[in-house]
C-alpha positions as protocol buffer text, in pm:
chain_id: "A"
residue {
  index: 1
  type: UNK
  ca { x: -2116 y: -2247 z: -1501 }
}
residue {
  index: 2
  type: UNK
  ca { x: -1902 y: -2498 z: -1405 }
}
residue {
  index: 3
  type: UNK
  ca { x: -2060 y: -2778 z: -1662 }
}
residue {
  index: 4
  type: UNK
  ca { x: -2081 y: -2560 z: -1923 }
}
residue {
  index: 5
  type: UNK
  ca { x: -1695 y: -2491 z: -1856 }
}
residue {
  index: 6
  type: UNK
  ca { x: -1624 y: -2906 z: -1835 }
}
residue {
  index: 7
  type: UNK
  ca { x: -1849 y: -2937 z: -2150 }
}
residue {
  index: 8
  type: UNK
  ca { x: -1618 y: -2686 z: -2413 }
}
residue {
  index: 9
  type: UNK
  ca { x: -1329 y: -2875 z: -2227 }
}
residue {
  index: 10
  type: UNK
  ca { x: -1420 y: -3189 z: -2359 }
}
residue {
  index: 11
  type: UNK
  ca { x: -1561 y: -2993 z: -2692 }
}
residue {
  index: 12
  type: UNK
  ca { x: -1221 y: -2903 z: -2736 }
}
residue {
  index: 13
  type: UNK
  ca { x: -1015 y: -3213 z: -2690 }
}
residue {
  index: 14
  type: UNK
  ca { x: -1304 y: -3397 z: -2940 }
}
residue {
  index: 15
  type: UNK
  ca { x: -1227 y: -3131 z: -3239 }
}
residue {
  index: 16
  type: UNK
  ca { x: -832 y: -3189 z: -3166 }
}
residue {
  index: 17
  type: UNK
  ca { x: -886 y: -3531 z: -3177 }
}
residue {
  index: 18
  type: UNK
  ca { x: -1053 y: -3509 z: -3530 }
}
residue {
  index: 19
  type: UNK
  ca { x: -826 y: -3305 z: -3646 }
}
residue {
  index: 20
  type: UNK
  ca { x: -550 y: -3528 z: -3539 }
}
residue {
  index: 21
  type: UNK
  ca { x: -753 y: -3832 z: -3714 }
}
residue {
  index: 22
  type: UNK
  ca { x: -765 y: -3626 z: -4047 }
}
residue {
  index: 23
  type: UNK
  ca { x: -445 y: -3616 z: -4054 }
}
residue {
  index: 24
  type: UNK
  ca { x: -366 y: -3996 z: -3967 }
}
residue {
  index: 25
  type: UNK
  ca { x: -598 y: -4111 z: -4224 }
}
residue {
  index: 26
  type: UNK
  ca { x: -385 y: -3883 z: -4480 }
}
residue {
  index: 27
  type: UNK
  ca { x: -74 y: -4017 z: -4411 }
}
residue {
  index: 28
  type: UNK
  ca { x: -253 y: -4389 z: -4357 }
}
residue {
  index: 29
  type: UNK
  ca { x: -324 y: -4352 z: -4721 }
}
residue {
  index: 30
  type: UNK
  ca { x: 14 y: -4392 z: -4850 }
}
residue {
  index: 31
  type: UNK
  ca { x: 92 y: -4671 z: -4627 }
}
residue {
  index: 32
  type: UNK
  ca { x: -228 y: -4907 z: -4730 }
}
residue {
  index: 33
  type: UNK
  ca { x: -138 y: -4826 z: -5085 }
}
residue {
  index: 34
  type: UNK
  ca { x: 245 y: -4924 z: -5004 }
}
residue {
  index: 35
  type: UNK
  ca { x: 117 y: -5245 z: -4861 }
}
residue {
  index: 36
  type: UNK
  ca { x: -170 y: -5320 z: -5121 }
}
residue {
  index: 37
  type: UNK
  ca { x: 89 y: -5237 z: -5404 }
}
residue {
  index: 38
  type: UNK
  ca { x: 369 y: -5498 z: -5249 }
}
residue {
  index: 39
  type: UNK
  ca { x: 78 y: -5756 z: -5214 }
}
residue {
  index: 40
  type: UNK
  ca { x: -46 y: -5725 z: -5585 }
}
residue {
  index: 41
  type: UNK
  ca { x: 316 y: -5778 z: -5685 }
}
residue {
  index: 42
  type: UNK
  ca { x: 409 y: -6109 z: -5454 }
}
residue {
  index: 43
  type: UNK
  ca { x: 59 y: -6242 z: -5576 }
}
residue {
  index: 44
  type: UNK
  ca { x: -11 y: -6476 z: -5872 }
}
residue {
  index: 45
  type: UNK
  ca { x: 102 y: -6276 z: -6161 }
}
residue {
  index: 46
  type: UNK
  ca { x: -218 y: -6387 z: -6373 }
}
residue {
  index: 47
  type: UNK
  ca { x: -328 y: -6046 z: -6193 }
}
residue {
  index: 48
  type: UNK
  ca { x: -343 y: -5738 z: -6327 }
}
residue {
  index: 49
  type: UNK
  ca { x: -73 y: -5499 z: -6145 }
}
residue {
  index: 50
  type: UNK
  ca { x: -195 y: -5202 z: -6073 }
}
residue {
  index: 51
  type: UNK
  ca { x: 57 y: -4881 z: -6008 }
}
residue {
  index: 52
  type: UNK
  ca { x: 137 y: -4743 z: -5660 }
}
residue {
  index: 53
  type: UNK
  ca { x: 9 y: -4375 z: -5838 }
}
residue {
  index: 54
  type: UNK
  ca { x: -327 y: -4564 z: -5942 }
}
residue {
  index: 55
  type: UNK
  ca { x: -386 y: -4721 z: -5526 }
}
residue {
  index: 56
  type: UNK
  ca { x: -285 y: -4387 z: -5390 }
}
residue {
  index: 57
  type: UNK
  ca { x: -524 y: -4243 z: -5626 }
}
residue {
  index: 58
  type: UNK
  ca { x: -824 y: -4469 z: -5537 }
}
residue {
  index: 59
  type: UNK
  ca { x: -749 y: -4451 z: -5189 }
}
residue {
  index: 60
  type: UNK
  ca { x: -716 y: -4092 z: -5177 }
}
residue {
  index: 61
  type: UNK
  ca { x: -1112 y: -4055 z: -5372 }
}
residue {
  index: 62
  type: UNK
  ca { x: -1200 y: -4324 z: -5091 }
}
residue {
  index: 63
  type: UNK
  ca { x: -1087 y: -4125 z: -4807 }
}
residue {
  index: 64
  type: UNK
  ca { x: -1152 y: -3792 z: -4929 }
}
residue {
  index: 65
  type: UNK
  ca { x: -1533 y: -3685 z: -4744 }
}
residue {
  index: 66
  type: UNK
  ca { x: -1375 y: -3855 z: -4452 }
}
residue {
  index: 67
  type: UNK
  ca { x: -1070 y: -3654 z: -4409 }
}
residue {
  index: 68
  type: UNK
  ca { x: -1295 y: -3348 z: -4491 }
}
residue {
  index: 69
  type: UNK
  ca { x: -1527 y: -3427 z: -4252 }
}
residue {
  index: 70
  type: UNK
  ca { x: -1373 y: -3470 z: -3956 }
}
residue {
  index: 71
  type: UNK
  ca { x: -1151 y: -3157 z: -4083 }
}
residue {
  index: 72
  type: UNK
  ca { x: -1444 y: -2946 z: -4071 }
}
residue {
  index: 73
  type: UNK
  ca { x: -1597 y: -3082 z: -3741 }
}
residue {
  index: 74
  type: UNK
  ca { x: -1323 y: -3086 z: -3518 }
}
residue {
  index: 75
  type: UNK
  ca { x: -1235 y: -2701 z: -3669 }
}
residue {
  index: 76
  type: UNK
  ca { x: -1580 y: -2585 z: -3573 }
}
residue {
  index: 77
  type: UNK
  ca { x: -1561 y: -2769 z: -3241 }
}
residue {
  index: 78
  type: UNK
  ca { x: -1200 y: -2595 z: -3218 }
}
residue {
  index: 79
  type: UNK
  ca { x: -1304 y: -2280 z: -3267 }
}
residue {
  index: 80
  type: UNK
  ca { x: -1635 y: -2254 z: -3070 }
}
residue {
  index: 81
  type: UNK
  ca { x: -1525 y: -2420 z: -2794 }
}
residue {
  index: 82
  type: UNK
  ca { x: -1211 y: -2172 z: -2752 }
}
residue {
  index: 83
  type: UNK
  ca { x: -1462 y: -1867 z: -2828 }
}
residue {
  index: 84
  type: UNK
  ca { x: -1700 y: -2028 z: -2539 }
}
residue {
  index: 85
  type: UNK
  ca { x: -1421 y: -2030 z: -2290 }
}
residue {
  index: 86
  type: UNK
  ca { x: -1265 y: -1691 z: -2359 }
}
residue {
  index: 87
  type: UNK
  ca { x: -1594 y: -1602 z: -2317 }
}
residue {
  index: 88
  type: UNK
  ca { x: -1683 y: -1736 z: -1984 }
}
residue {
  index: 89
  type: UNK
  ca { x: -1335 y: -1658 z: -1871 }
}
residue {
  index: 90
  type: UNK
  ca { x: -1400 y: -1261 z: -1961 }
}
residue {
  index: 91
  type: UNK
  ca { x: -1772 y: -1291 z: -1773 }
}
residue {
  index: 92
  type: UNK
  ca { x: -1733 y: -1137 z: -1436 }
}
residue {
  index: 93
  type: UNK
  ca { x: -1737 y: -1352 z: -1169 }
}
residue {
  index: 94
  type: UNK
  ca { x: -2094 y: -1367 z: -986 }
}
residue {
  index: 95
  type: UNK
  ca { x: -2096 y: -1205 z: -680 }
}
residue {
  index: 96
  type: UNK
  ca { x: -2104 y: -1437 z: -342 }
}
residue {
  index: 97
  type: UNK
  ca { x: -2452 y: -1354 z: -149 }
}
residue {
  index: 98
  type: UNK
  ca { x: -2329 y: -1306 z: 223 }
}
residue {
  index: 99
  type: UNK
  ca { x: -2120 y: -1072 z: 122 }
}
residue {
  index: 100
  type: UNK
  ca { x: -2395 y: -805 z: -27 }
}
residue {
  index: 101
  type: UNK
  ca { x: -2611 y: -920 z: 321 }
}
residue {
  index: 102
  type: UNK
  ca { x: -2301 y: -744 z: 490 }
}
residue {
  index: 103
  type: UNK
  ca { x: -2213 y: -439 z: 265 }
}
């Protein structure tokens, strides 16, 4: 019992951390397109510039099935992880043997 208990613990934390990353990687994707749009524009201006719109946009296509999947995997660990511990915390507790020998 007590594993299983330690094991949706650590489920747990692993889906929030996922979750967490999803949404780091979001707001990452504004920042590398900040920096990759000032670094087009201090380079050699032979270059074609590209828009901050057009890098977010790339970026975001990039990122996308990243962001979705560790959406989707750290909700499902999330959410069966809490139902497995309200569920062993609703299981009665197994009775302690020397006290049936007495009763």
């Amino acid at each position: 019992m007590r594993g299983m208990k330690f094991t949706l613990v650590v489920n747990l934390a692993i889906g929030l951390l996922l979750l967490m990353w999803a949404a780091y990687s979001d707001v990452r994707t504004f920042a590398v397109a900040s920096d990759l749009a000032d670094e087009r524009r201090s380079s050699s201006p032979v270059v074609q510039p590209l828009e901050y719109a057009e890098l977010v946009d790339l970026l975001r296509r990039a990122t996308d099935a990243h962001e979705n999947v560790c959406a989707a995997a750290g909700g499902t660990l999330i959410v069966t992880s809490s139902l497995g511990l309200w569920l062993n915390a609703r299981r009665p507790a197994a009775p302690v043997p020397s006290r049936e020998a007495d009763a």
